Amino acid sequence: MRAQPTLLFCLVTLSLSAFSVARAESGLASYYSYAKSGKGELTCAHRTRPFGSVLKVSYSGRTIECRVNDRGPFIRGRIVDLSVPAARALGMMSAGVVRVSVE
């Protein structure tokens, strides 16, 4: 009789830890010039993350938080497209395409 609560506790703890792990990825990022949001917002396009979720994007010692409001990029090897304000904040405007990490 005592084994069931212990087993249940273990299953709940294991399932909660699986959901709390951040899905980090790294790859190429680019930026797009059309505005899908209000002026100056740090937004981005991601293929799978839910709309409205906030991603931490890091490049060259800088980290920004941007909100997913679009799908894409649809170019092989790219993992995120940033709005112009987000690309400026990250310092990638002159490079165009850079390797980033996304959490």
PDB file of C-alpha atoms in Angstrom:
ATOM      1  CA  MET A   1       0.000   0.000   0.000  1.00  0.00           C
ATOM      2  CA  ARG A   2       2.906   2.347   0.755  1.00  0.00           C
ATOM      3  CA  ALA A   3       4.559   1.823  -2.653  1.00  0.00           C
ATOM      4  CA  GLN A   4       1.805   3.556  -4.656  1.00  0.00           C
ATOM      5  CA  PRO A   5       2.267   7.088  -3.181  1.00  0.00           C
ATOM      6  CA  THR A   6       6.039   6.793  -3.583  1.00  0.00           C
ATOM      7  CA  LEU A   7       5.696   5.658  -7.173  1.00  0.00           C
ATOM      8  CA  LEU A   8       3.221   8.456  -7.894  1.00  0.00           C
ATOM      9  CA  PHE A   9       5.587  11.026  -6.352  1.00  0.00           C
ATOM     10  CA  CYS A  10       8.472   9.768  -8.504  1.00  0.00           C
ATOM     11  CA  LEU A  11       6.397   9.917 -11.694  1.00  0.00           C
ATOM     12  CA  VAL A  12       5.169  13.453 -10.966  1.00  0.00           C
ATOM     13  CA  THR A  13       8.688  14.684 -10.141  1.00  0.00           C
ATOM     14  CA  LEU A  14      10.105  13.123 -13.297  1.00  0.00           C
ATOM     15  CA  SER A  15       7.396  14.594 -15.528  1.00  0.00           C
ATOM     16  CA  LEU A  16       7.798  18.087 -14.026  1.00  0.00           C
ATOM     17  CA  SER A  17      11.551  18.018 -14.561  1.00  0.00           C
ATOM     18  CA  ALA A  18      11.020  17.060 -18.214  1.00  0.00           C
ATOM     19  CA  PHE A  19       8.844  20.143 -18.788  1.00  0.00           C
ATOM     20  CA  SER A  20      11.169  22.556 -17.003  1.00  0.00           C
ATOM     21  CA  VAL A  21      14.180  21.824 -19.205  1.00  0.00           C
ATOM     22  CA  ALA A  22      14.746  24.669 -21.687  1.00  0.00           C
ATOM     23  CA  ARG A  23      15.078  23.640 -25.303  1.00  0.00           C
ATOM     24  CA  ALA A  24      18.314  25.308 -26.307  1.00  0.00           C
ATOM     25  CA  GLU A  25      19.438  25.279 -29.912  1.00  0.00           C
ATOM     26  CA  SER A  26      22.132  26.941 -31.954  1.00  0.00           C
ATOM     27  CA  GLY A  27      22.298  27.813 -35.609  1.00  0.00           C
ATOM     28  CA  LEU A  28      22.093  30.686 -38.032  1.00  0.00           C
ATOM     29  CA  ALA A  29      19.926  33.754 -37.587  1.00  0.00           C
ATOM     30  CA  SER A  30      18.985  36.423 -40.086  1.00  0.00           C
ATOM     31  CA  TYR A  31      16.686  39.407 -39.960  1.00  0.00           C
ATOM     32  CA  TYR A  32      13.734  40.551 -42.009  1.00  0.00           C
ATOM     33  CA  SER A  33      12.816  44.079 -42.989  1.00  0.00           C
ATOM     34  CA  TYR A  34       9.034  43.854 -43.065  1.00  0.00           C
ATOM     35  CA  ALA A  35       7.240  44.745 -39.842  1.00  0.00           C
ATOM     36  CA  LYS A  36       4.929  42.123 -38.340  1.00  0.00           C
ATOM     37  CA  SER A  37       4.581  44.078 -35.103  1.00  0.00           C
ATOM     38  CA  GLY A  38       4.605  47.582 -33.729  1.00  0.00           C
ATOM     39  CA  LYS A  39       7.609  49.788 -34.367  1.00  0.00           C
ATOM     40  CA  GLY A  40      10.587  49.010 -32.167  1.00  0.00           C
ATOM     41  CA  GLU A  41       9.376  45.666 -30.799  1.00  0.00           C
ATOM     42  CA  LEU A  42      11.884  42.865 -30.431  1.00  0.00           C
ATOM     43  CA  THR A  43      10.120  40.073 -32.297  1.00  0.00           C
ATOM     44  CA  CYS A  44      11.164  37.008 -34.242  1.00  0.00           C
ATOM     45  CA  ALA A  45       9.995  34.153 -36.441  1.00  0.00           C
ATOM     46  CA  HIS A  46      10.518  30.543 -35.361  1.00  0.00           C
ATOM     47  CA  ARG A  47       9.290  27.331 -36.993  1.00  0.00           C
ATOM     48  CA  THR A  48       8.019  25.487 -33.917  1.00  0.00           C
ATOM     49  CA  ARG A  49       7.900  27.652 -30.799  1.00  0.00           C
ATOM     50  CA  PRO A  50       4.391  28.847 -29.832  1.00  0.00           C
ATOM     51  CA  PHE A  51       3.259  32.337 -30.822  1.00  0.00           C
ATOM     52  CA  GLY A  52       3.751  34.755 -27.940  1.00  0.00           C
ATOM     53  CA  SER A  53       6.561  32.789 -26.320  1.00  0.00           C
ATOM     54  CA  VAL A  54       9.701  34.734 -25.437  1.00  0.00           C
ATOM     55  CA  LEU A  55      13.076  33.483 -26.674  1.00  0.00           C
ATOM     56  CA  LYS A  56      16.502  34.445 -25.383  1.00  0.00           C
ATOM     57  CA  VAL A  57      18.785  34.936 -28.376  1.00  0.00           C
ATOM     58  CA  SER A  58      22.542  35.308 -27.794  1.00  0.00           C
ATOM     59  CA  TYR A  59      25.275  36.472 -30.152  1.00  0.00           C
ATOM     60  CA  SER A  60      28.752  37.845 -29.565  1.00  0.00           C
ATOM     61  CA  GLY A  61      28.306  38.358 -25.816  1.00  0.00           C
ATOM     62  CA  ARG A  62      24.882  40.022 -26.143  1.00  0.00           C
ATOM     63  CA  THR A  63      21.546  38.485 -25.199  1.00  0.00           C
ATOM     64  CA  ILE A  64      18.101  39.796 -26.058  1.00  0.00           C
ATOM     65  CA  GLU A  65      14.589  38.566 -25.395  1.00  0.00           C
ATOM     66  CA  CYS A  66      12.229  38.553 -28.358  1.00  0.00           C
ATOM     67  CA  ARG A  67       8.626  37.446 -28.791  1.00  0.00           C
ATOM     68  CA  VAL A  68       7.665  34.881 -31.440  1.00  0.00           C
ATOM     69  CA  ASN A  69       5.036  36.399 -33.746  1.00  0.00           C
ATOM     70  CA  ASP A  70       5.666  34.653 -37.071  1.00  0.00           C
ATOM     71  CA  ARG A  71       6.675  31.336 -38.644  1.00  0.00           C
ATOM     72  CA  GLY A  72       9.977  30.801 -40.370  1.00  0.00           C
ATOM     73  CA  PRO A  73      12.747  30.938 -41.389  1.00  0.00           C
ATOM     74  CA  PHE A  74      12.331  28.539 -44.245  1.00  0.00           C
ATOM     75  CA  ILE A  75      15.961  28.534 -45.373  1.00  0.00           C
ATOM     76  CA  ARG A  76      17.959  25.425 -44.450  1.00  0.00           C
ATOM     77  CA  GLY A  77      20.300  25.948 -41.496  1.00  0.00           C
ATOM     78  CA  ARG A  78      18.565  29.025 -40.121  1.00  0.00           C
ATOM     79  CA  ILE A  79      16.756  28.658 -36.815  1.00  0.00           C
ATOM     80  CA  VAL A  80      15.346  32.146 -36.242  1.00  0.00           C
ATOM     81  CA  ASP A  81      14.548  35.337 -38.172  1.00  0.00           C
ATOM     82  CA  LEU A  82      14.718  38.534 -36.135  1.00  0.00           C
ATOM     83  CA  SER A  83      12.941  41.849 -36.618  1.00  0.00           C
ATOM     84  CA  VAL A  84      15.184  44.808 -37.464  1.00  0.00           C
ATOM     85  CA  PRO A  85      14.992  46.250 -33.906  1.00  0.00           C
ATOM     86  CA  ALA A  86      15.955  42.828 -32.485  1.00  0.00           C
ATOM     87  CA  ALA A  87      18.862  42.499 -34.944  1.00  0.00           C
ATOM     88  CA  ARG A  88      20.068  45.992 -34.007  1.00  0.00           C
ATOM     89  CA  ALA A  89      19.881  45.184 -30.302  1.00  0.00           C
ATOM     90  CA  LEU A  90      21.886  42.020 -30.925  1.00  0.00           C
ATOM     91  CA  GLY A  91      24.508  43.890 -32.994  1.00  0.00           C
ATOM     92  CA  MET A  92      24.185  41.771 -36.132  1.00  0.00           C
ATOM     93  CA  MET A  93      22.977  44.324 -38.697  1.00  0.00           C
ATOM     94  CA  SER A  94      26.253  44.592 -40.613  1.00  0.00           C
ATOM     95  CA  ALA A  95      26.797  40.821 -40.730  1.00  0.00           C
ATOM     96  CA  GLY A  96      23.283  39.912 -41.902  1.00  0.00           C
ATOM     97  CA  VAL A  97      23.501  36.230 -40.987  1.00  0.00           C
ATOM     98  CA  VAL A  98      25.191  35.117 -37.747  1.00  0.00           C
ATOM     99  CA  ARG A  99      25.451  32.023 -35.546  1.00  0.00           C
ATOM    100  CA  VAL A 100      23.302  32.393 -32.430  1.00  0.00           C
ATOM    101  CA  SER A 101      22.069  30.336 -29.526  1.00  0.00           C
ATOM    102  CA  VAL A 102      18.360  30.330 -28.710  1.00  0.00           C
ATOM    103  CA  GLU A 103      16.722  29.336 -25.442  1.00  0.00           C
TER     104      GLU A 103
END
